[in-house]
Coordinates of C-alpha atoms in Angstrom, one line a residue:
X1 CA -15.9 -39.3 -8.5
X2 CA -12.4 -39.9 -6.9
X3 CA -10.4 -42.9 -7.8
X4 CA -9.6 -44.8 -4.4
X5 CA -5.7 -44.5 -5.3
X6 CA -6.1 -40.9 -5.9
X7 CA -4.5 -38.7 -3.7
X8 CA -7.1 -35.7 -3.8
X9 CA -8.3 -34.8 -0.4
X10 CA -11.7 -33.5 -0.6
X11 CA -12.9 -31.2 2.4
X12 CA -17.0 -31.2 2.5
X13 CA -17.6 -28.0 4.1
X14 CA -15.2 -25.7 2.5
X15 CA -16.0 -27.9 -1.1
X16 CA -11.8 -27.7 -2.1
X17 CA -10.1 -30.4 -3.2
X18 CA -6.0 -30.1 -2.1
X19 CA -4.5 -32.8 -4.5
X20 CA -1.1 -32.5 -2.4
X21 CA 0.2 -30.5 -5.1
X22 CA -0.6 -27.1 -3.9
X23 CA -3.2 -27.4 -6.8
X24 CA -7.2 -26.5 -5.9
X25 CA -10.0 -27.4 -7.5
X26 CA -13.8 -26.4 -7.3
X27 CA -16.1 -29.7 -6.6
X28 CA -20.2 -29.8 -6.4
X29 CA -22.0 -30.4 -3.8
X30 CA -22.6 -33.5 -2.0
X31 CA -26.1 -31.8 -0.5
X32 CA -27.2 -30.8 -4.3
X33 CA -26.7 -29.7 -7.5
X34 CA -26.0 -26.0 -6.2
X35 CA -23.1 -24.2 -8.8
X36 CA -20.3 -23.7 -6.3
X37 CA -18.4 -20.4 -6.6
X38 CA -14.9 -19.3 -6.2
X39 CA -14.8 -16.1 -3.4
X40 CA -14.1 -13.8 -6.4
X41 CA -16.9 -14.6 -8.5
X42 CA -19.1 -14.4 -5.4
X43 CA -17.8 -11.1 -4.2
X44 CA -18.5 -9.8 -7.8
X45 CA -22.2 -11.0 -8.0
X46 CA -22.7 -8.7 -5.0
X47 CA -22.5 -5.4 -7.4
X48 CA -20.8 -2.4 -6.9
X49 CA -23.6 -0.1 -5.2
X50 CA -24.2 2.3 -2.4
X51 CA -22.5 0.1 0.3
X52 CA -19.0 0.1 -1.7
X53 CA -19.1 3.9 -2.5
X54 CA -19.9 4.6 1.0
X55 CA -17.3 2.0 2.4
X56 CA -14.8 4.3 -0.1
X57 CA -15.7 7.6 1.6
X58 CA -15.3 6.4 5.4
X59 CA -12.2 5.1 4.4
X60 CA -10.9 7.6 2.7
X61 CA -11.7 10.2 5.0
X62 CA -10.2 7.6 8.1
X63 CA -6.7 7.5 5.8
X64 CA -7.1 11.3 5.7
X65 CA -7.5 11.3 9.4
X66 CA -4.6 8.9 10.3
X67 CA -2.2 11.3 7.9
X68 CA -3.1 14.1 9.7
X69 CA -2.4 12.3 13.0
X70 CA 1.2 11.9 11.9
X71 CA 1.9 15.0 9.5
X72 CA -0.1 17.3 11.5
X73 CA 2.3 17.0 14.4
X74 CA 4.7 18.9 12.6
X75 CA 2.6 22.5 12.6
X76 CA 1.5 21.5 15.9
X77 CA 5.0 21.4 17.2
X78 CA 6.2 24.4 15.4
X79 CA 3.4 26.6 16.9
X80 CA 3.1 25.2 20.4
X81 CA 5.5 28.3 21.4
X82 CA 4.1 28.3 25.2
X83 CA 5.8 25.0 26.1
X84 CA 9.3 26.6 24.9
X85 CA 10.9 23.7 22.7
X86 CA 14.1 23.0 22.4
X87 CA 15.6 21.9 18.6
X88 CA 16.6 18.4 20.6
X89 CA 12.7 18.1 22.2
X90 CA 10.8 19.5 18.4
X91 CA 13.3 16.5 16.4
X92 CA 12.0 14.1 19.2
X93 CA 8.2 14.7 18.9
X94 CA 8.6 14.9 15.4
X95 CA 10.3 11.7 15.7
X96 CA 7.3 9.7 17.7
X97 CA 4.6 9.3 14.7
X98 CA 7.2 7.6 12.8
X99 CA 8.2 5.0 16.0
X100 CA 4.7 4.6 17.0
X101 CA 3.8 3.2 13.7
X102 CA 7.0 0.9 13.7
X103 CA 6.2 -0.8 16.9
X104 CA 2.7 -1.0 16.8
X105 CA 2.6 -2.1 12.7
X106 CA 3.1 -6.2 13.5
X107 CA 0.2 -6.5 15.9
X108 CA -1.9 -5.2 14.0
X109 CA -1.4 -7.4 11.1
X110 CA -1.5 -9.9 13.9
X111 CA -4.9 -8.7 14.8
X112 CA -6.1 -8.3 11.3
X113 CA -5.3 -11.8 10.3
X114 CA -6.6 -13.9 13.0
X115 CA -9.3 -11.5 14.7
X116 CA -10.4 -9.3 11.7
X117 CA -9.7 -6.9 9.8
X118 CA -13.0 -5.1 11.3
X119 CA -12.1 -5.3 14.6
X120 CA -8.7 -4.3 14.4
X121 CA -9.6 -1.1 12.4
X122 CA -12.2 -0.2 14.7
X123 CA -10.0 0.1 17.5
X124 CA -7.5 1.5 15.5
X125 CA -9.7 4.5 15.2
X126 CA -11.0 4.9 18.2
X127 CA -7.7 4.4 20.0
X128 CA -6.1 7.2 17.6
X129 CA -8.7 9.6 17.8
X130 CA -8.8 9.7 22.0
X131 CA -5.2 9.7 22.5
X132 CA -4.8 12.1 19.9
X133 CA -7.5 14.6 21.3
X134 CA -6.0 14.0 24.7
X135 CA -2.6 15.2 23.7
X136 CA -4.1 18.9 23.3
X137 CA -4.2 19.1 26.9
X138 CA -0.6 18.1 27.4
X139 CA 0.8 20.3 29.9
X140 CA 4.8 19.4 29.1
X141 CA 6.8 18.0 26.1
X142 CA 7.3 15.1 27.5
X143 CA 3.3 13.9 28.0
X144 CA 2.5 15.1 24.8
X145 CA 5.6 13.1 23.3
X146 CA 4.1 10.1 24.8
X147 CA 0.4 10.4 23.8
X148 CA 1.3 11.3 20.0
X149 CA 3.7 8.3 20.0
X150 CA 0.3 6.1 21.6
X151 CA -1.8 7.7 19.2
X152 CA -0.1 7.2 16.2
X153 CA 0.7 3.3 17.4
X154 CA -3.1 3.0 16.6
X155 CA -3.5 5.2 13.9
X156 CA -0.6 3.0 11.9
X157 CA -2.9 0.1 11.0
X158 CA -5.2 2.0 9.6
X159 CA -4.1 2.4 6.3
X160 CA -3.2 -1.3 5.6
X161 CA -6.2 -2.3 7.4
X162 CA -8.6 -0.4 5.4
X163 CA -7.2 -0.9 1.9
X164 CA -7.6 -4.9 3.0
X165 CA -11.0 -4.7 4.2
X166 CA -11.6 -2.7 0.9
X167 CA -10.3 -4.9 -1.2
X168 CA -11.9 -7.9 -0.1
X169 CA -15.3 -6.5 0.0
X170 CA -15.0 -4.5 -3.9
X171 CA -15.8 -6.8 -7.0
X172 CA -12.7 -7.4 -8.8
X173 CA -13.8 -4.8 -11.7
X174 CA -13.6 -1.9 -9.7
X175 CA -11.0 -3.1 -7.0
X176 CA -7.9 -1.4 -8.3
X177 CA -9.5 1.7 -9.3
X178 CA -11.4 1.7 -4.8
X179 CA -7.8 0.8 -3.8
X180 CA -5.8 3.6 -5.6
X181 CA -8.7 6.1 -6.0
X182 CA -9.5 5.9 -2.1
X183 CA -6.3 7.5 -1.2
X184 CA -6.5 10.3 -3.4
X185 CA -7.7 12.8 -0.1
X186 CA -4.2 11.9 1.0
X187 CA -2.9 13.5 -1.0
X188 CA -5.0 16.6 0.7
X189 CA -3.2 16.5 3.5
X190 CA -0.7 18.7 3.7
X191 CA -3.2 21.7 2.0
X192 CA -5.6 20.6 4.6
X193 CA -3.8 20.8 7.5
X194 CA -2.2 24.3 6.6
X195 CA -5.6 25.7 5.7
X196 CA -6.7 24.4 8.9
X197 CA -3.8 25.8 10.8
X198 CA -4.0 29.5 8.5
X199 CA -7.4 29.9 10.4
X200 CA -6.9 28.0 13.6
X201 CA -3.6 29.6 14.5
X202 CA -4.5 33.2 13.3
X203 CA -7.3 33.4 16.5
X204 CA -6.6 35.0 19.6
X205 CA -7.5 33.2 22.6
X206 CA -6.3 31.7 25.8
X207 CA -8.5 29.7 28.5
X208 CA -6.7 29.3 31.3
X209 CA -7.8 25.5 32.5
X210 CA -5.7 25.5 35.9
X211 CA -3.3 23.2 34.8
X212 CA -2.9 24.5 30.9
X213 CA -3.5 27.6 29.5
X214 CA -5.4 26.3 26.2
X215 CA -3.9 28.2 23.2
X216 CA -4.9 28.3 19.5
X217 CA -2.3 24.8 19.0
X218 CA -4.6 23.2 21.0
X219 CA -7.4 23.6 19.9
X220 CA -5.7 23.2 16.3
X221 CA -4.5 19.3 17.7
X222 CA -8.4 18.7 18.5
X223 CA -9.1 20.1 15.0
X224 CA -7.4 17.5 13.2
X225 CA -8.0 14.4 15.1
X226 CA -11.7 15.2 14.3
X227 CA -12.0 12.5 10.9
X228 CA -10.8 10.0 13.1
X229 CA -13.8 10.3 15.7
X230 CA -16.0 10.7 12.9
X231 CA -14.8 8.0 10.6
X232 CA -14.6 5.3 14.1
X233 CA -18.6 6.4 14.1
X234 CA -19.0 5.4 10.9
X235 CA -17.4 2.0 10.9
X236 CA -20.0 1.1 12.6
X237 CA -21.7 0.5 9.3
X238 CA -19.0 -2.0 7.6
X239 CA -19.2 -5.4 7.4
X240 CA -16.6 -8.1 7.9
X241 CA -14.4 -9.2 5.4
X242 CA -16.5 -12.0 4.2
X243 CA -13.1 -13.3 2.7
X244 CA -12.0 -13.6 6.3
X245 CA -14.5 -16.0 7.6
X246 CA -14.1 -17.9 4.6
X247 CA -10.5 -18.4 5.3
X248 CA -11.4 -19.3 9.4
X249 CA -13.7 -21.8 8.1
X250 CA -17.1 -20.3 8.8
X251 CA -18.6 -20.5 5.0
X252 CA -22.0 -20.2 6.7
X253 CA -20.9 -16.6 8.0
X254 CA -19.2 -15.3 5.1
X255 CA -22.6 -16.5 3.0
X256 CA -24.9 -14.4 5.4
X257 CA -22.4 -11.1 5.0
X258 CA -22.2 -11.4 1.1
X259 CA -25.8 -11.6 0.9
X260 CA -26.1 -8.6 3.3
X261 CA -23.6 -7.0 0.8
X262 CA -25.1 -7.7 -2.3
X263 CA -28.5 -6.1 -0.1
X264 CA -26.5 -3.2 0.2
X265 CA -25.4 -2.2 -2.9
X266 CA -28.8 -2.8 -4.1
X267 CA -29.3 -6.4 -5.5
X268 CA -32.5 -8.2 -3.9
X269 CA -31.6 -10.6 -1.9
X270 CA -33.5 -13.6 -3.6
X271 CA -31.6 -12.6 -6.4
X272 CA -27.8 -13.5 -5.0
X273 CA -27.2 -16.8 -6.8
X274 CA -24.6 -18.2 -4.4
X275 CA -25.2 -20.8 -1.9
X276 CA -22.0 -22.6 -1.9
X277 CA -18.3 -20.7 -2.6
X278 CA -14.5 -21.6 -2.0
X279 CA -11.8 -20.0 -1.3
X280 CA -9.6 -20.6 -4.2
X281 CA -6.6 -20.3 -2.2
X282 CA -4.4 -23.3 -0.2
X283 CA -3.8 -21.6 3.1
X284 CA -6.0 -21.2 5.9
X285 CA -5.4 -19.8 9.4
X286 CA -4.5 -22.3 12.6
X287 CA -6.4 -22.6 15.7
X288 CA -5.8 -23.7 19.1
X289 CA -2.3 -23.0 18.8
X290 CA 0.4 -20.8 21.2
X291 CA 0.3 -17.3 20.9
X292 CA 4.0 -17.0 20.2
X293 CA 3.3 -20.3 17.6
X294 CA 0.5 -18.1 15.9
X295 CA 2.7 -14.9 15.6
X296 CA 5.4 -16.8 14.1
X297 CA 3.0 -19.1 11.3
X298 CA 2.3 -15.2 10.5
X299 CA 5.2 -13.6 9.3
X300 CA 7.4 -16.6 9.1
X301 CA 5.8 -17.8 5.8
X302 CA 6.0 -14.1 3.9
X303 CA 9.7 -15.1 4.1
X304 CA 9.8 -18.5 2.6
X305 CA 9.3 -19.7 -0.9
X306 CA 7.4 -18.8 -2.9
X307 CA 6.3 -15.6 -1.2
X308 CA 9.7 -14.5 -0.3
X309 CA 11.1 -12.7 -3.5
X310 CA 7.9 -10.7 -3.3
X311 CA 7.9 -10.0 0.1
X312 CA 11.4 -8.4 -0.1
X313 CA 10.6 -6.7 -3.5
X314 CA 7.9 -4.7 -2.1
X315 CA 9.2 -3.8 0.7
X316 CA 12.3 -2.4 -1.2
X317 CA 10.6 -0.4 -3.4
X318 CA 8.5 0.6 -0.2
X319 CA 11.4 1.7 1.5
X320 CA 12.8 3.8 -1.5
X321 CA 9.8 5.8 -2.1
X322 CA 9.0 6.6 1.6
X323 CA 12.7 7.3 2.4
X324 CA 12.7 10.0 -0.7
X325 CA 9.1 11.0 -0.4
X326 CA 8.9 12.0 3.5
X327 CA 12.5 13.1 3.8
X328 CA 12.0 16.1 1.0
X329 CA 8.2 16.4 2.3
X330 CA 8.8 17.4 5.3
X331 CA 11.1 20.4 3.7
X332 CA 8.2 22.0 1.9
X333 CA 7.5 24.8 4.2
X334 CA 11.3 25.6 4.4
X335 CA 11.4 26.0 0.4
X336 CA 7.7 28.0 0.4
X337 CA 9.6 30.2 3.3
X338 CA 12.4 30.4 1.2
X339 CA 10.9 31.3 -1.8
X340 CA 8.9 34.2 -0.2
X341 CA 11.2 36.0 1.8
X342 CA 14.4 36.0 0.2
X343 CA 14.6 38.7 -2.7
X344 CA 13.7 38.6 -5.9
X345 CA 16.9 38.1 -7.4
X346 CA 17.9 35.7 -5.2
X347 CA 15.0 33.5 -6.2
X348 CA 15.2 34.3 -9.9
X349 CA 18.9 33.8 -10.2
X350 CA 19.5 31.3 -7.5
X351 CA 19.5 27.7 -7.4
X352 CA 17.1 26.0 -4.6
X353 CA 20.1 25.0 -3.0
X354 CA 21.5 28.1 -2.9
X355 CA 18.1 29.2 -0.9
X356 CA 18.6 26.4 1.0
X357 CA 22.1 27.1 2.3
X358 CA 21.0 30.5 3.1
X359 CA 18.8 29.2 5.2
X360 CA 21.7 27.3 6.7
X361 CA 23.8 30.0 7.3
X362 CA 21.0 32.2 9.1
X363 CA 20.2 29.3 11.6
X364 CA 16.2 30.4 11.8
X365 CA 15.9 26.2 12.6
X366 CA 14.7 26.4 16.2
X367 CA 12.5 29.7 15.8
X368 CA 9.1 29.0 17.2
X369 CA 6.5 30.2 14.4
X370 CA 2.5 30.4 15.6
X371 CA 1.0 30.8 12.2
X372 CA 1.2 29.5 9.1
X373 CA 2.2 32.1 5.9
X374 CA 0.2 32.8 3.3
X375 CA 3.0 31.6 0.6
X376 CA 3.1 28.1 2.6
X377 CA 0.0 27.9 2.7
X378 CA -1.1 28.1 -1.1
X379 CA 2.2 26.3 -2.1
X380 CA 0.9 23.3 0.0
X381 CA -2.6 23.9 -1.4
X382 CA -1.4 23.7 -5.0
X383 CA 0.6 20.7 -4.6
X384 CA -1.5 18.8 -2.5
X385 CA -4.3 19.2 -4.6
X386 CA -2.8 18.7 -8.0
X387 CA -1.5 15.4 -6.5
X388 CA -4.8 14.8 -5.2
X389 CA -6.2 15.4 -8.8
X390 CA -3.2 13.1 -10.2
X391 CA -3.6 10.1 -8.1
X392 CA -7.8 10.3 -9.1
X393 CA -6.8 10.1 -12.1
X394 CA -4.0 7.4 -11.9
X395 CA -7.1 5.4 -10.1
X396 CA -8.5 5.1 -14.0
X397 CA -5.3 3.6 -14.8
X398 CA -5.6 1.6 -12.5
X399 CA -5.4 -1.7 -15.0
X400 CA -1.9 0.0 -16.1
X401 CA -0.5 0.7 -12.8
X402 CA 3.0 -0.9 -13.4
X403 CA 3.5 1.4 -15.9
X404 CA 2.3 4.2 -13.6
X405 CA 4.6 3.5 -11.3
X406 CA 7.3 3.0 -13.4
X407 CA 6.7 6.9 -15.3
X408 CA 6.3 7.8 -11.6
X409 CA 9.6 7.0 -10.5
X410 CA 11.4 7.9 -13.9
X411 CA 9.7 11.6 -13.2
X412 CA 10.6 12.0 -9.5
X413 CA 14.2 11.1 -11.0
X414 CA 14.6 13.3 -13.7
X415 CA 13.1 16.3 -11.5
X416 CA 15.5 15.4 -8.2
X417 CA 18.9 15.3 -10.8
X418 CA 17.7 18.5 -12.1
X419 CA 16.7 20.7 -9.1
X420 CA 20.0 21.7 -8.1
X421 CA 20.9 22.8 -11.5
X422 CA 18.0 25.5 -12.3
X423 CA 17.3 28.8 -11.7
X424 CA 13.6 30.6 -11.8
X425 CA 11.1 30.5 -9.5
X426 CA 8.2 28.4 -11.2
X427 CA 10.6 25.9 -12.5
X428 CA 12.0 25.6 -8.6
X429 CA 8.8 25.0 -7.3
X430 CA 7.7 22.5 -10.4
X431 CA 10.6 20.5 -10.3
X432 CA 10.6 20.0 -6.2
X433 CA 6.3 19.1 -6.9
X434 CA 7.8 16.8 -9.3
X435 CA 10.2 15.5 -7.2
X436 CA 7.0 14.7 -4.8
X437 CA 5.2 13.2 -7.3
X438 CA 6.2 9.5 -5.8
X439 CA 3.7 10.4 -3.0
X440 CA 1.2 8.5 -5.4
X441 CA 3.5 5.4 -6.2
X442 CA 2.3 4.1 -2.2
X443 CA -1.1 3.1 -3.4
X444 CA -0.3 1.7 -6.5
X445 CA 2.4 -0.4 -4.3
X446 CA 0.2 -1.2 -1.5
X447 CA -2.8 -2.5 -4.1
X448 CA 0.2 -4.9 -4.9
X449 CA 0.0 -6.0 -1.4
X450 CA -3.3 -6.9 -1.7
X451 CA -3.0 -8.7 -4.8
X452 CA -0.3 -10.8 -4.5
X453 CA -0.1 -12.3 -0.9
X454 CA -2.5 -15.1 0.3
X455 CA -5.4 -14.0 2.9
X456 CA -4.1 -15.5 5.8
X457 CA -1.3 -13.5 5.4
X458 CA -2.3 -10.4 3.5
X459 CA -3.4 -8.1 6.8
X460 CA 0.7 -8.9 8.1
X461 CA 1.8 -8.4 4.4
X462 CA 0.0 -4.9 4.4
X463 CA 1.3 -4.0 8.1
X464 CA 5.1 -5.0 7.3
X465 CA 5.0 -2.9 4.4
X466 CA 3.5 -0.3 6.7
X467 CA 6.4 -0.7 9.4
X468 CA 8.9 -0.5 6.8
X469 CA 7.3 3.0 5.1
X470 CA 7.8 4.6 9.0
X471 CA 10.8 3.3 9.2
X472 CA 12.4 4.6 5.7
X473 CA 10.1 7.6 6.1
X474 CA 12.3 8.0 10.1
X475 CA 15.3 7.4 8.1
X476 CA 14.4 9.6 5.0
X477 CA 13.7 12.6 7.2
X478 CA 17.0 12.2 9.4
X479 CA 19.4 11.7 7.0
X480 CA 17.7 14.0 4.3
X481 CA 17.4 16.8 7.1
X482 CA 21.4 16.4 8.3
X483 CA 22.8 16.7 4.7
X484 CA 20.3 18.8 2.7
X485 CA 21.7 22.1 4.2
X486 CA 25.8 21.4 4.0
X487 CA 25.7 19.4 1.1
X488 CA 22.5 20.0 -0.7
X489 CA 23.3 19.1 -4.3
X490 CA 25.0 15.8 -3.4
X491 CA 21.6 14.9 -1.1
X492 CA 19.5 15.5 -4.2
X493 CA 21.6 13.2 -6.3
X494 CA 22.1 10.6 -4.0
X495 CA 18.6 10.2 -3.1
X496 CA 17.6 10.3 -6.8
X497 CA 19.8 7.7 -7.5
X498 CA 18.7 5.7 -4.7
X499 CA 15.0 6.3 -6.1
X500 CA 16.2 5.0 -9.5
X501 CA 17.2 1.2 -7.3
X502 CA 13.1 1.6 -6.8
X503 CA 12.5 2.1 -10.3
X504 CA 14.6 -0.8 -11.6
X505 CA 13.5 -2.9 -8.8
X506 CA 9.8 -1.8 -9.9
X507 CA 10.0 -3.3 -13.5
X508 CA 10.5 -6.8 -12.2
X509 CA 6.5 -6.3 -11.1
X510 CA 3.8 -8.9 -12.6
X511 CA 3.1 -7.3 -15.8
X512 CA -0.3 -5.5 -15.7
X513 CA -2.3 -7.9 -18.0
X514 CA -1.1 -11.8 -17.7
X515 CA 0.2 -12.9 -21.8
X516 CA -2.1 -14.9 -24.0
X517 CA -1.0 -18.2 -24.1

């Protein structure tokens, strides 16, 4: 019972109690003795089953398909020879993916915070894939710089929409493992889409269609924008976040979608225990308010005690491993090219920068190349997949992931000081992997995402941190790609030093199990 001079609020339908103090507590029922249940311990009596698992293969194969809507561009470009690009029009389509996602990254954690996180990902996917298969029948530059830069406005909330949807429907046993483990296929990207393009772009055909003449590039373009078709069909089996309609207020909702859940994953449903749950959490979403209102009570808050110092923490670290990560990435085929045509005692004896320079000096930047080679292609097969291979197996870390990220980071480090100091071929190649290897320090940042910010502002939380990994990643592979040939050892010690800002920045993470008191 409540004292009348108590200052506890209690709200009967949501069953919280708000003593004023930003302090929550769980109350029983007024209707009944029913046990009432935070969200966590409800989402956990729904089991981990065949509804989770198959929730972790869409979305893993949608994040595969919204990396190879903005990665894949770059093979694209390079062998679309019959529209005659400039180096000024290839740096400008290259450039779209990366502004696409910035633009379009605060709507859709608008979107996924007061309409859904279903909804917006739906859309997302089906948006991506059409403009995406449309572009193949671009018959300029300049139409196909517009529908990539479309396409990849939508395929930008995927990623943060899906790990949010994900972890809000995973019991909180296997929730770090779905959120790291599920992007392990990214990691299959680049060996996917040059495997793809090795067989795509070695056939010889050409349909002339009037106002095209459709070419293997094409077809390649409708290749890869395939997962997204197939994974928007497929969302049609997810649920809702019942954590969402939880937060809105609809407890009723989020009841019926747990239960369907728990059905799911194989738990009968007279067997699901809960009938009453809170959200053990002191923020809830506003209605009836202005739009421009609602879009501020959004973001405004992630930049306010007490979520500000972790809102600017992530995004840091974002920013360092995305600036790094995509600005030597996108130099991979340059150093498999490199490796495989210069001589042999160049690439013994030489440093990578040396190779690198070379390349420089020859000016082979704006050559138009309409297959991939075979040493590209099994350089980006064995480093994709051996990252792939990693990150699966970071995902059984997954209750140790600060100190992943921190050996992560120290790694990528070490290898970036040392690449321009070596000589010998396999310890070129291992260092630059190792340089790489902060491709699977995203995840394990983005699960923090999830973790640490408040529903009603997670979906925003996850999109920010979205916008600012395009926008480092823009940054990364300008200022990278500028320097790296003229002043090549300097780029590799600047940017590993910058990476080491990440690291330091990394150990002020909540520890990965809280101290016994």
């Amino acid at each position: 019972m409540v004292s009348e001079k108590s200052d506890i609020k209690i709200n009967p339908r949501s069953l919280e109690a708000n003593d004023g103090k930003d302090n929550i507590c769980s109350i029983k029922s007024q209707e009944g003795d029913e046990k009432v249940y935070t969200y966590d311990e409800a989402i956990d009596l729904t089991g981990n089953g065949l509804y989770i698992y198959i929730m972790l293969l869409i979305l893993a194969f949608a994040l595969e398909g919204m990396a190879l809507d903005i990665f894949g561009l770059s093979i694209v470009v390079t062998s679309a020879c019959d529209l005659e690009l400039t180096h000024t029009q290839k740096s400008t389509l290259l450039s779209m993916p990366f502004l696409g996602s910035v633009l379009l990254s605060y709507p859709w954690g608008y979107i996924a915070d007061t309409q859904g996180r279903l909804k917006g990902l739906r859309i997302c996917l089906w948006g991506s894939f059409i403009l995406a298969s449309l572009s193949a029948f671009s018959p300029n530059w300049i139409v196909l710089a517009v529908l990539r830069f479309c396409s990849t406005s939508f395929s930008s909330g995927i990623h943060s929409l899906s790990l949010t949807l994900l972890g809000e429907s995973c019991s909180s046993k296997i929730k770090g493992t779905s959120l790291i483990g599920v992007t392990s296929l990214l990691y299959c990207t680049f060996g996917i889409y040059s495997t793809v393009g090795y067989f795509v772009l070695n056939l010889n055909f050409a349909f002339d269609l009037g106002f095209i003449i459709f070419t293997p590039w094409r077809l390649l373009t409708v290749v890869l924008a395939m997962p997204l078709g197939v994974s928007a069909l497929f969302s049609l089996y997810f649920l809702e976040s019942p954590k969402f309609l939880l937060n809105i207020g609809d407890e009723e909702g989020a009841l019926k979608l747990l239960t369907k859940i728990s059905a799911r994953n194989g738990v009968k449903v007279d067997k699901y225990p809960v009938k009453k749950m809170v959200l053990n959490e002191i923020t809830e979403l506003r209605k009836d308010i202005p739009l421009l209102q609602s879009l501020m009570d959004q973001i405004v808050p992630l930049f306010k005690p007490p979520l500000i110092y972790r809102s600017i923490q992530l995004l840091f670290i974002n920013g360092v491993i995305f600036s790094t990560n995509n600005g030597f990435y996108s130099w991979l085929p340059l150093v498999a090219d490199r490796l495989s045509t210069s001589s042999n005692t160049d690439v013994t004896n030489g440093s990578l920068c040396e190779l690198i320079s070379n390349y420089g000096v020859q000016n082979n930047s704006s050559a138009c190349i309409e297959t991939v080679t075979e040493s590209t292609l099994w350089m980006s097969l064995i480093l994709s997949f051996s990252l792939a291979f990693l990150n699966f197996g970071c995902s059984w870390l997954s209750s140790r992931k600060k100190a992943v990220l921190l050996c992560q980071l120290l790694i990528s480090f070490i290898c970036g000081v040392a690449i321009p100091t070596v000589s010998g071929t396999v310890l070129k190649i291992t260092l630059f992997s190792g340089l790489l290897i902060t491709s699977l320090s995203s995840s394990i940042v983005f699960s923090y995402f999830i973790d640490l910010f408040p529903t009603s502002y997670r979906g925003m939380a996850t999109c920010l941190g979205v916008m600012v990994a395009r926008i480092s990643g823009l940054a990364g592979l300008n200022i990278i790609g500028i320097y790296i040939v003229s002043h090549c050892a300097s780029t590799f010690y600047s940017s590993s030093v910058f990476g080491l800002s990440g690291l330091v920045a990394s150990m002020f993470l909540p520890p990965d199990k809280p101290k016994k008191q």
